[in-house]
Amino acid sequence: MNDAIELVPVRATPLAQLHDVSGSTNTAATVPAEWVLASKYEELTGVTRETVKQRKKSGVWKVGVQVGVVQRRLYVNVKAADQWIRDQLTPKPRRV
């Protein structure tokens, strides 16, 4: 008897597009994680773990906001990182 667990890749989905097609009232399985390991963030976005570490080290990303370290493991807050990216895309008014 084979009791192996099949690992299924996880894909980020905007919260507005999530829905439960099983008819179940349990929505816990359809809610994306807010904090993910930096390695998972790299899988989801292509932003490398080294880039995340550099943004943390340089202060571009704040500990407790976009990044966190728990037991020496580097985590990324996906929502906050996405917001940071949106903020970078917003044109800033120029001083005259």
PDB file of N, CA and C in Angstrom:
ATOM      1  N   MET A   1       0.842  -1.182   0.000  1.00  0.00           N
ATOM      2  CA  MET A   1       0.000   0.000   0.000  1.00  0.00           C
ATOM      3  C   MET A   1       0.881   1.236   0.000  1.00  0.00           C
ATOM      4  N   ASN A   2       0.630   2.154  -0.885  1.00  0.00           N
ATOM      5  CA  ASN A   2       1.440   3.358  -1.013  1.00  0.00           C
ATOM      6  C   ASN A   2       0.701   4.523  -0.371  1.00  0.00           C
ATOM      7  N   ASP A   3       1.274   5.070   0.715  1.00  0.00           N
ATOM      8  CA  ASP A   3       0.658   6.183   1.429  1.00  0.00           C
ATOM      9  C   ASP A   3       1.328   7.507   1.098  1.00  0.00           C
ATOM     10  N   ALA A   4       1.973   7.603  -0.070  1.00  0.00           N
ATOM     11  CA  ALA A   4       2.670   8.828  -0.450  1.00  0.00           C
ATOM     12  C   ALA A   4       1.669   9.952  -0.663  1.00  0.00           C
ATOM     13  N   ILE A   5       2.066  11.142  -0.310  1.00  0.00           N
ATOM     14  CA  ILE A   5       1.242  12.336  -0.495  1.00  0.00           C
ATOM     15  C   ILE A   5       1.663  13.007  -1.785  1.00  0.00           C
ATOM     16  N   GLU A   6       0.705  13.287  -2.626  1.00  0.00           N
ATOM     17  CA  GLU A   6       0.999  13.969  -3.877  1.00  0.00           C
ATOM     18  C   GLU A   6       1.085  15.467  -3.634  1.00  0.00           C
ATOM     19  N   LEU A   7       2.207  16.077  -4.047  1.00  0.00           N
ATOM     20  CA  LEU A   7       2.386  17.517  -3.919  1.00  0.00           C
ATOM     21  C   LEU A   7       1.867  18.186  -5.177  1.00  0.00           C
ATOM     22  N   VAL A   8       1.035  19.182  -4.976  1.00  0.00           N
ATOM     23  CA  VAL A   8       0.442  19.909  -6.090  1.00  0.00           C
ATOM     24  C   VAL A   8       0.967  21.333  -6.075  1.00  0.00           C
ATOM     25  N   PRO A   9       1.453  21.842  -7.219  1.00  0.00           N
ATOM     26  CA  PRO A   9       1.953  23.224  -7.239  1.00  0.00           C
ATOM     27  C   PRO A   9       0.850  24.216  -6.872  1.00  0.00           C
ATOM     28  N   VAL A  10       1.260  25.270  -6.175  1.00  0.00           N
ATOM     29  CA  VAL A  10       0.325  26.318  -5.760  1.00  0.00           C
ATOM     30  C   VAL A  10       0.523  27.519  -6.661  1.00  0.00           C
ATOM     31  N   ARG A  11      -0.590  28.084  -7.122  1.00  0.00           N
ATOM     32  CA  ARG A  11      -0.514  29.257  -7.986  1.00  0.00           C
ATOM     33  C   ARG A  11      -1.259  30.393  -7.312  1.00  0.00           C
ATOM     34  N   ALA A  12      -0.661  31.559  -7.315  1.00  0.00           N
ATOM     35  CA  ALA A  12      -1.312  32.717  -6.697  1.00  0.00           C
ATOM     36  C   ALA A  12      -2.511  33.137  -7.540  1.00  0.00           C
ATOM     37  N   THR A  13      -3.619  33.382  -6.872  1.00  0.00           N
ATOM     38  CA  THR A  13      -4.842  33.820  -7.526  1.00  0.00           C
ATOM     39  C   THR A  13      -5.359  35.046  -6.800  1.00  0.00           C
ATOM     40  N   PRO A  14      -5.724  36.099  -7.516  1.00  0.00           N
ATOM     41  CA  PRO A  14      -6.300  37.263  -6.835  1.00  0.00           C
ATOM     42  C   PRO A  14      -7.513  36.842  -6.022  1.00  0.00           C
ATOM     43  N   LEU A  15      -7.628  37.411  -4.827  1.00  0.00           N
ATOM     44  CA  LEU A  15      -8.692  37.045  -3.911  1.00  0.00           C
ATOM     45  C   LEU A  15     -10.065  37.199  -4.548  1.00  0.00           C
ATOM     46  N   ALA A  16     -10.245  38.193  -5.385  1.00  0.00           N
ATOM     47  CA  ALA A  16     -11.550  38.444  -6.006  1.00  0.00           C
ATOM     48  C   ALA A  16     -11.958  37.317  -6.957  1.00  0.00           C
ATOM     49  N   GLN A  17     -10.994  36.537  -7.448  1.00  0.00           N
ATOM     50  CA  GLN A  17     -11.301  35.474  -8.394  1.00  0.00           C
ATOM     51  C   GLN A  17     -11.527  34.124  -7.717  1.00  0.00           C
ATOM     52  N   LEU A  18     -11.315  34.037  -6.405  1.00  0.00           N
ATOM     53  CA  LEU A  18     -11.467  32.773  -5.703  1.00  0.00           C
ATOM     54  C   LEU A  18     -12.928  32.437  -5.477  1.00  0.00           C
ATOM     55  N   HIS A  19     -13.253  31.188  -5.658  1.00  0.00           N
ATOM     56  CA  HIS A  19     -14.583  30.720  -5.324  1.00  0.00           C
ATOM     57  C   HIS A  19     -14.529  29.224  -5.060  1.00  0.00           C
ATOM     58  N   ASP A  20     -15.477  28.715  -4.298  1.00  0.00           N
ATOM     59  CA  ASP A  20     -15.518  27.316  -3.926  1.00  0.00           C
ATOM     60  C   ASP A  20     -16.468  26.594  -4.870  1.00  0.00           C
ATOM     61  N   VAL A  21     -15.923  25.726  -5.731  1.00  0.00           N
ATOM     62  CA  VAL A  21     -16.751  25.027  -6.697  1.00  0.00           C
ATOM     63  C   VAL A  21     -17.306  23.723  -6.143  1.00  0.00           C
ATOM     64  N   SER A  22     -16.880  23.317  -4.954  1.00  0.00           N
ATOM     65  CA  SER A  22     -17.320  22.049  -4.387  1.00  0.00           C
ATOM     66  C   SER A  22     -18.673  22.162  -3.702  1.00  0.00           C
ATOM     67  N   GLY A  23     -19.148  23.387  -3.465  1.00  0.00           N
ATOM     68  CA  GLY A  23     -20.400  23.567  -2.746  1.00  0.00           C
ATOM     69  C   GLY A  23     -20.207  23.556  -1.243  1.00  0.00           C
ATOM     70  N   SER A  24     -18.983  23.353  -0.799  1.00  0.00           N
ATOM     71  CA  SER A  24     -18.683  23.306   0.634  1.00  0.00           C
ATOM     72  C   SER A  24     -18.687  24.718   1.211  1.00  0.00           C
ATOM     73  N   THR A  25     -18.998  24.814   2.506  1.00  0.00           N
ATOM     74  CA  THR A  25     -18.952  26.121   3.161  1.00  0.00           C
ATOM     75  C   THR A  25     -17.582  26.381   3.765  1.00  0.00           C
ATOM     76  N   ASN A  26     -16.662  25.425   3.671  1.00  0.00           N
ATOM     77  CA  ASN A  26     -15.315  25.585   4.193  1.00  0.00           C
ATOM     78  C   ASN A  26     -14.487  26.344   3.168  1.00  0.00           C
ATOM     79  N   THR A  27     -14.162  27.609   3.448  1.00  0.00           N
ATOM     80  CA  THR A  27     -13.406  28.436   2.503  1.00  0.00           C
ATOM     81  C   THR A  27     -11.935  28.513   2.848  1.00  0.00           C
ATOM     82  N   ALA A  28     -11.503  27.833   3.899  1.00  0.00           N
ATOM     83  CA  ALA A  28     -10.112  27.914   4.326  1.00  0.00           C
ATOM     84  C   ALA A  28      -9.156  27.455   3.231  1.00  0.00           C
ATOM     85  N   ALA A  29      -9.528  26.478   2.439  1.00  0.00           N
ATOM     86  CA  ALA A  29      -8.648  25.943   1.406  1.00  0.00           C
ATOM     87  C   ALA A  29      -8.525  26.882   0.217  1.00  0.00           C
ATOM     88  N   THR A  30      -9.411  27.841   0.056  1.00  0.00           N
ATOM     89  CA  THR A  30      -9.378  28.714  -1.109  1.00  0.00           C
ATOM     90  C   THR A  30      -8.766  30.079  -0.825  1.00  0.00           C
ATOM     91  N   VAL A  31      -8.388  30.349   0.405  1.00  0.00           N
ATOM     92  CA  VAL A  31      -7.817  31.645   0.754  1.00  0.00           C
ATOM     93  C   VAL A  31      -6.301  31.565   0.632  1.00  0.00           C
ATOM     94  N   PRO A  32      -5.692  32.417  -0.190  1.00  0.00           N
ATOM     95  CA  PRO A  32      -4.239  32.368  -0.353  1.00  0.00           C
ATOM     96  C   PRO A  32      -3.527  32.829   0.918  1.00  0.00           C
ATOM     97  N   ALA A  33      -2.330  32.293   1.127  1.00  0.00           N
ATOM     98  CA  ALA A  33      -1.527  32.674   2.285  1.00  0.00           C
ATOM     99  C   ALA A  33      -1.051  34.108   2.142  1.00  0.00           C
ATOM    100  N   GLU A  34      -1.036  34.832   3.250  1.00  0.00           N
ATOM    101  CA  GLU A  34      -0.536  36.205   3.225  1.00  0.00           C
ATOM    102  C   GLU A  34       0.988  36.223   3.308  1.00  0.00           C
ATOM    103  N   TRP A  35       1.562  35.342   4.133  1.00  0.00           N
ATOM    104  CA  TRP A  35       3.002  35.234   4.292  1.00  0.00           C
ATOM    105  C   TRP A  35       3.462  33.923   3.681  1.00  0.00           C
ATOM    106  N   VAL A  36       4.490  33.987   2.823  1.00  0.00           N
ATOM    107  CA  VAL A  36       5.067  32.786   2.221  1.00  0.00           C
ATOM    108  C   VAL A  36       6.578  32.834   2.373  1.00  0.00           C
ATOM    109  N   LEU A  37       7.208  31.662   2.364  1.00  0.00           N
ATOM    110  CA  LEU A  37       8.666  31.637   2.381  1.00  0.00           C
ATOM    111  C   LEU A  37       9.206  32.340   1.138  1.00  0.00           C
ATOM    112  N   ALA A  38      10.397  32.916   1.266  1.00  0.00           N
ATOM    113  CA  ALA A  38      10.995  33.629   0.135  1.00  0.00           C
ATOM    114  C   ALA A  38      11.159  32.708  -1.072  1.00  0.00           C
ATOM    115  N   SER A  39      11.431  31.436  -0.829  1.00  0.00           N
ATOM    116  CA  SER A  39      11.570  30.487  -1.944  1.00  0.00           C
ATOM    117  C   SER A  39      10.244  30.308  -2.686  1.00  0.00           C
ATOM    118  N   LYS A  40       9.125  30.267  -1.953  1.00  0.00           N
ATOM    119  CA  LYS A  40       7.808  30.172  -2.586  1.00  0.00           C
ATOM    120  C   LYS A  40       7.477  31.475  -3.314  1.00  0.00           C
ATOM    121  N   TYR A  41       7.861  32.618  -2.731  1.00  0.00           N
ATOM    122  CA  TYR A  41       7.637  33.911  -3.379  1.00  0.00           C
ATOM    123  C   TYR A  41       8.386  33.956  -4.713  1.00  0.00           C
ATOM    124  N   GLU A  42       9.584  33.374  -4.743  1.00  0.00           N
ATOM    125  CA  GLU A  42      10.341  33.319  -5.994  1.00  0.00           C
ATOM    126  C   GLU A  42       9.598  32.472  -7.023  1.00  0.00           C
ATOM    127  N   GLU A  43       9.031  31.343  -6.605  1.00  0.00           N
ATOM    128  CA  GLU A  43       8.254  30.507  -7.520  1.00  0.00           C
ATOM    129  C   GLU A  43       7.057  31.264  -8.083  1.00  0.00           C
ATOM    130  N   LEU A  44       6.410  32.031  -7.223  1.00  0.00           N
ATOM    131  CA  LEU A  44       5.190  32.736  -7.622  1.00  0.00           C
ATOM    132  C   LEU A  44       5.459  33.939  -8.505  1.00  0.00           C
ATOM    133  N   THR A  45       6.565  34.659  -8.236  1.00  0.00           N
ATOM    134  CA  THR A  45       6.779  35.956  -8.895  1.00  0.00           C
ATOM    135  C   THR A  45       8.037  36.050  -9.744  1.00  0.00           C
ATOM    136  N   GLY A  46       9.003  35.183  -9.491  1.00  0.00           N
ATOM    137  CA  GLY A  46      10.279  35.281 -10.187  1.00  0.00           C
ATOM    138  C   GLY A  46      11.284  36.168  -9.472  1.00  0.00           C
ATOM    139  N   VAL A  47      10.879  36.841  -8.400  1.00  0.00           N
ATOM    140  CA  VAL A  47      11.789  37.677  -7.607  1.00  0.00           C
ATOM    141  C   VAL A  47      12.614  36.737  -6.728  1.00  0.00           C
ATOM    142  N   THR A  48      13.924  36.740  -6.914  1.00  0.00           N
ATOM    143  CA  THR A  48      14.770  35.770  -6.225  1.00  0.00           C
ATOM    144  C   THR A  48      14.863  36.040  -4.725  1.00  0.00           C
ATOM    145  N   ARG A  49      15.240  35.010  -4.001  1.00  0.00           N
ATOM    146  CA  ARG A  49      15.439  35.119  -2.554  1.00  0.00           C
ATOM    147  C   ARG A  49      16.530  36.151  -2.260  1.00  0.00           C
ATOM    148  N   GLU A  50      17.558  36.189  -3.087  1.00  0.00           N
ATOM    149  CA  GLU A  50      18.646  37.162  -2.900  1.00  0.00           C
ATOM    150  C   GLU A  50      18.137  38.590  -3.070  1.00  0.00           C
ATOM    151  N   THR A  51      17.249  38.810  -4.009  1.00  0.00           N
ATOM    152  CA  THR A  51      16.665  40.140  -4.195  1.00  0.00           C
ATOM    153  C   THR A  51      15.847  40.531  -2.974  1.00  0.00           C
ATOM    154  N   VAL A  52      15.068  39.573  -2.441  1.00  0.00           N
ATOM    155  CA  VAL A  52      14.294  39.839  -1.227  1.00  0.00           C
ATOM    156  C   VAL A  52      15.231  40.198  -0.083  1.00  0.00           C
ATOM    157  N   LYS A  53      16.325  39.439   0.076  1.00  0.00           N
ATOM    158  CA  LYS A  53      17.294  39.719   1.144  1.00  0.00           C
ATOM    159  C   LYS A  53      17.925  41.097   0.962  1.00  0.00           C
ATOM    160  N   GLN A  54      18.240  41.467  -0.280  1.00  0.00           N
ATOM    161  CA  GLN A  54      18.854  42.771  -0.538  1.00  0.00           C
ATOM    162  C   GLN A  54      17.878  43.902  -0.245  1.00  0.00           C
ATOM    163  N   ARG A  55      16.617  43.735  -0.617  1.00  0.00           N
ATOM    164  CA  ARG A  55      15.615  44.763  -0.326  1.00  0.00           C
ATOM    165  C   ARG A  55      15.444  44.934   1.180  1.00  0.00           C
ATOM    166  N   LYS A  56      15.509  43.831   1.920  1.00  0.00           N
ATOM    167  CA  LYS A  56      15.423  43.883   3.383  1.00  0.00           C
ATOM    168  C   LYS A  56      16.657  44.576   3.954  1.00  0.00           C
ATOM    169  N   LYS A  57      17.825  44.163   3.503  1.00  0.00           N
ATOM    170  CA  LYS A  57      19.080  44.703   4.018  1.00  0.00           C
ATOM    171  C   LYS A  57      19.213  46.202   3.762  1.00  0.00           C
ATOM    172  N   SER A  58      18.777  46.649   2.588  1.00  0.00           N
ATOM    173  CA  SER A  58      18.902  48.065   2.231  1.00  0.00           C
ATOM    174  C   SER A  58      17.782  48.921   2.814  1.00  0.00           C
ATOM    175  N   GLY A  59      16.788  48.269   3.419  1.00  0.00           N
ATOM    176  CA  GLY A  59      15.687  49.014   4.021  1.00  0.00           C
ATOM    177  C   GLY A  59      14.569  49.369   3.062  1.00  0.00           C
ATOM    178  N   VAL A  60      14.667  48.886   1.827  1.00  0.00           N
ATOM    179  CA  VAL A  60      13.607  49.140   0.851  1.00  0.00           C
ATOM    180  C   VAL A  60      12.337  48.430   1.300  1.00  0.00           C
ATOM    181  N   TRP A  61      12.471  47.183   1.770  1.00  0.00           N
ATOM    182  CA  TRP A  61      11.363  46.438   2.358  1.00  0.00           C
ATOM    183  C   TRP A  61      11.571  46.397   3.861  1.00  0.00           C
ATOM    184  N   LYS A  62      10.542  46.710   4.601  1.00  0.00           N
ATOM    185  CA  LYS A  62      10.604  46.796   6.068  1.00  0.00           C
ATOM    186  C   LYS A  62      10.259  45.453   6.708  1.00  0.00           C
ATOM    187  N   VAL A  63      11.024  45.113   7.762  1.00  0.00           N
ATOM    188  CA  VAL A  63      10.734  43.911   8.547  1.00  0.00           C
ATOM    189  C   VAL A  63       9.405  44.123   9.263  1.00  0.00           C
ATOM    190  N   GLY A  64       8.528  43.155   9.137  1.00  0.00           N
ATOM    191  CA  GLY A  64       7.206  43.254   9.725  1.00  0.00           C
ATOM    192  C   GLY A  64       6.165  43.812   8.777  1.00  0.00           C
ATOM    193  N   VAL A  65       6.609  44.355   7.650  1.00  0.00           N
ATOM    194  CA  VAL A  65       5.670  44.874   6.652  1.00  0.00           C
ATOM    195  C   VAL A  65       5.749  43.977   5.408  1.00  0.00           C
ATOM    196  N   GLN A  66       6.818  44.105   4.637  1.00  0.00           N
ATOM    197  CA  GLN A  66       6.967  43.269   3.441  1.00  0.00           C
ATOM    198  C   GLN A  66       7.708  41.969   3.717  1.00  0.00           C
ATOM    199  N   VAL A  67       8.614  41.969   4.694  1.00  0.00           N
ATOM    200  CA  VAL A  67       9.399  40.766   5.004  1.00  0.00           C
ATOM    201  C   VAL A  67       9.376  40.484   6.498  1.00  0.00           C
ATOM    202  N   GLY A  68       9.664  39.244   6.825  1.00  0.00           N
ATOM    203  CA  GLY A  68       9.753  38.833   8.213  1.00  0.00           C
ATOM    204  C   GLY A  68      10.710  37.666   8.327  1.00  0.00           C
ATOM    205  N   VAL A  69      11.318  37.511   9.491  1.00  0.00           N
ATOM    206  CA  VAL A  69      12.213  36.393   9.751  1.00  0.00           C
ATOM    207  C   VAL A  69      11.696  35.676  10.991  1.00  0.00           C
ATOM    208  N   VAL A  70      11.424  34.384  10.820  1.00  0.00           N
ATOM    209  CA  VAL A  70      10.960  33.554  11.916  1.00  0.00           C
ATOM    210  C   VAL A  70      11.849  32.324  11.960  1.00  0.00           C
ATOM    211  N   GLN A  71      12.513  32.127  13.089  1.00  0.00           N
ATOM    212  CA  GLN A  71      13.429  31.004  13.260  1.00  0.00           C
ATOM    213  C   GLN A  71      14.394  30.893  12.082  1.00  0.00           C
ATOM    214  N   ARG A  72      14.985  32.014  11.720  1.00  0.00           N
ATOM    215  CA  ARG A  72      15.986  32.124  10.662  1.00  0.00           C
ATOM    216  C   ARG A  72      15.461  31.797   9.269  1.00  0.00           C
ATOM    217  N   ARG A  73      14.144  31.815   9.101  1.00  0.00           N
ATOM    218  CA  ARG A  73      13.552  31.595   7.785  1.00  0.00           C
ATOM    219  C   ARG A  73      12.940  32.906   7.299  1.00  0.00           C
ATOM    220  N   LEU A  74      13.226  33.245   6.049  1.00  0.00           N
ATOM    221  CA  LEU A  74      12.808  34.518   5.464  1.00  0.00           C
ATOM    222  C   LEU A  74      11.435  34.369   4.807  1.00  0.00           C
ATOM    223  N   TYR A  75      10.497  35.217   5.242  1.00  0.00           N
ATOM    224  CA  TYR A  75       9.134  35.215   4.717  1.00  0.00           C
ATOM    225  C   TYR A  75       8.853  36.531   4.005  1.00  0.00           C
ATOM    226  N   VAL A  76       7.917  36.486   3.048  1.00  0.00           N
ATOM    227  CA  VAL A  76       7.474  37.671   2.322  1.00  0.00           C
ATOM    228  C   VAL A  76       5.964  37.781   2.492  1.00  0.00           C
ATOM    229  N   ASN A  77       5.498  38.983   2.813  1.00  0.00           N
ATOM    230  CA  ASN A  77       4.072  39.258   2.863  1.00  0.00           C
ATOM    231  C   ASN A  77       3.652  39.616   1.440  1.00  0.00           C
ATOM    232  N   VAL A  78       2.943  38.701   0.801  1.00  0.00           N
ATOM    233  CA  VAL A  78       2.606  38.853  -0.613  1.00  0.00           C
ATOM    234  C   VAL A  78       1.773  40.108  -0.852  1.00  0.00           C
ATOM    235  N   LYS A  79       0.803  40.359   0.001  1.00  0.00           N
ATOM    236  CA  LYS A  79      -0.058  41.544  -0.173  1.00  0.00           C
ATOM    237  C   LYS A  79       0.750  42.829  -0.052  1.00  0.00           C
ATOM    238  N   ALA A  80       1.614  42.911   0.951  1.00  0.00           N
ATOM    239  CA  ALA A  80       2.414  44.122   1.154  1.00  0.00           C
ATOM    240  C   ALA A  80       3.436  44.293   0.028  1.00  0.00           C
ATOM    241  N   ALA A  81       4.010  43.181  -0.444  1.00  0.00           N
ATOM    242  CA  ALA A  81       4.972  43.272  -1.552  1.00  0.00           C
ATOM    243  C   ALA A  81       4.275  43.749  -2.820  1.00  0.00           C
ATOM    244  N   ASP A  82       3.067  43.243  -3.064  1.00  0.00           N
ATOM    245  CA  ASP A  82       2.300  43.705  -4.228  1.00  0.00           C
ATOM    246  C   ASP A  82       1.973  45.192  -4.119  1.00  0.00           C
ATOM    247  N   GLN A  83       1.614  45.635  -2.925  1.00  0.00           N
ATOM    248  CA  GLN A  83       1.322  47.054  -2.718  1.00  0.00           C
ATOM    249  C   GLN A  83       2.566  47.900  -2.959  1.00  0.00           C
ATOM    250  N   TRP A  84       3.724  47.423  -2.502  1.00  0.00           N
ATOM    251  CA  TRP A  84       4.987  48.141  -2.716  1.00  0.00           C
ATOM    252  C   TRP A  84       5.245  48.284  -4.215  1.00  0.00           C
ATOM    253  N   ILE A  85       4.979  47.217  -4.970  1.00  0.00           N
ATOM    254  CA  ILE A  85       5.179  47.277  -6.422  1.00  0.00           C
ATOM    255  C   ILE A  85       4.222  48.296  -7.045  1.00  0.00           C
ATOM    256  N   ARG A  86       2.949  48.261  -6.635  1.00  0.00           N
ATOM    257  CA  ARG A  86       1.981  49.246  -7.153  1.00  0.00           C
ATOM    258  C   ARG A  86       2.432  50.661  -6.836  1.00  0.00           C
ATOM    259  N   ASP A  87       2.977  50.874  -5.620  1.00  0.00           N
ATOM    260  CA  ASP A  87       3.454  52.204  -5.245  1.00  0.00           C
ATOM    261  C   ASP A  87       4.613  52.653  -6.123  1.00  0.00           C
ATOM    262  N   GLN A  88       5.449  51.712  -6.564  1.00  0.00           N
ATOM    263  CA  GLN A  88       6.580  52.054  -7.429  1.00  0.00           C
ATOM    264  C   GLN A  88       6.100  52.423  -8.831  1.00  0.00           C
ATOM    265  N   LEU A  89       4.954  51.876  -9.237  1.00  0.00           N
ATOM    266  CA  LEU A  89       4.418  52.143 -10.572  1.00  0.00           C
ATOM    267  C   LEU A  89       3.660  53.461 -10.649  1.00  0.00           C
ATOM    268  N   THR A  90       3.224  53.968  -9.499  1.00  0.00           N
ATOM    269  CA  THR A  90       2.480  55.221  -9.454  1.00  0.00           C
ATOM    270  C   THR A  90       3.435  56.381  -9.683  1.00  0.00           C
ATOM    271  N   PRO A  91       3.186  57.199 -10.700  1.00  0.00           N
ATOM    272  CA  PRO A  91       4.093  58.329 -10.943  1.00  0.00           C
ATOM    273  C   PRO A  91       4.036  59.335  -9.793  1.00  0.00           C
ATOM    274  N   LYS A  92       5.196  59.759  -9.362  1.00  0.00           N
ATOM    275  CA  LYS A  92       5.314  60.749  -8.291  1.00  0.00           C
ATOM    276  C   LYS A  92       5.305  62.139  -8.925  1.00  0.00           C
ATOM    277  N   PRO A  93       4.630  63.115  -8.285  1.00  0.00           N
ATOM    278  CA  PRO A  93       4.662  64.479  -8.826  1.00  0.00           C
ATOM    279  C   PRO A  93       6.073  65.049  -8.775  1.00  0.00           C
ATOM    280  N   ARG A  94       6.444  65.731  -9.831  1.00  0.00           N
ATOM    281  CA  ARG A  94       7.782  66.321  -9.895  1.00  0.00           C
ATOM    282  C   ARG A  94       7.799  67.684  -9.224  1.00  0.00           C
ATOM    283  N   ARG A  95       8.899  67.937  -8.547  1.00  0.00           N
ATOM    284  CA  ARG A  95       9.086  69.279  -7.954  1.00  0.00           C
ATOM    285  C   ARG A  95       9.582  70.226  -9.034  1.00  0.00           C
ATOM    286  N   VAL A  96       9.138  71.443  -8.967  1.00  0.00           N
ATOM    287  CA  VAL A  96       9.550  72.437  -9.973  1.00  0.00           C
ATOM    288  C   VAL A  96      10.600  73.327  -9.389  1.00  0.00           C
TER     289      VAL A  96
END
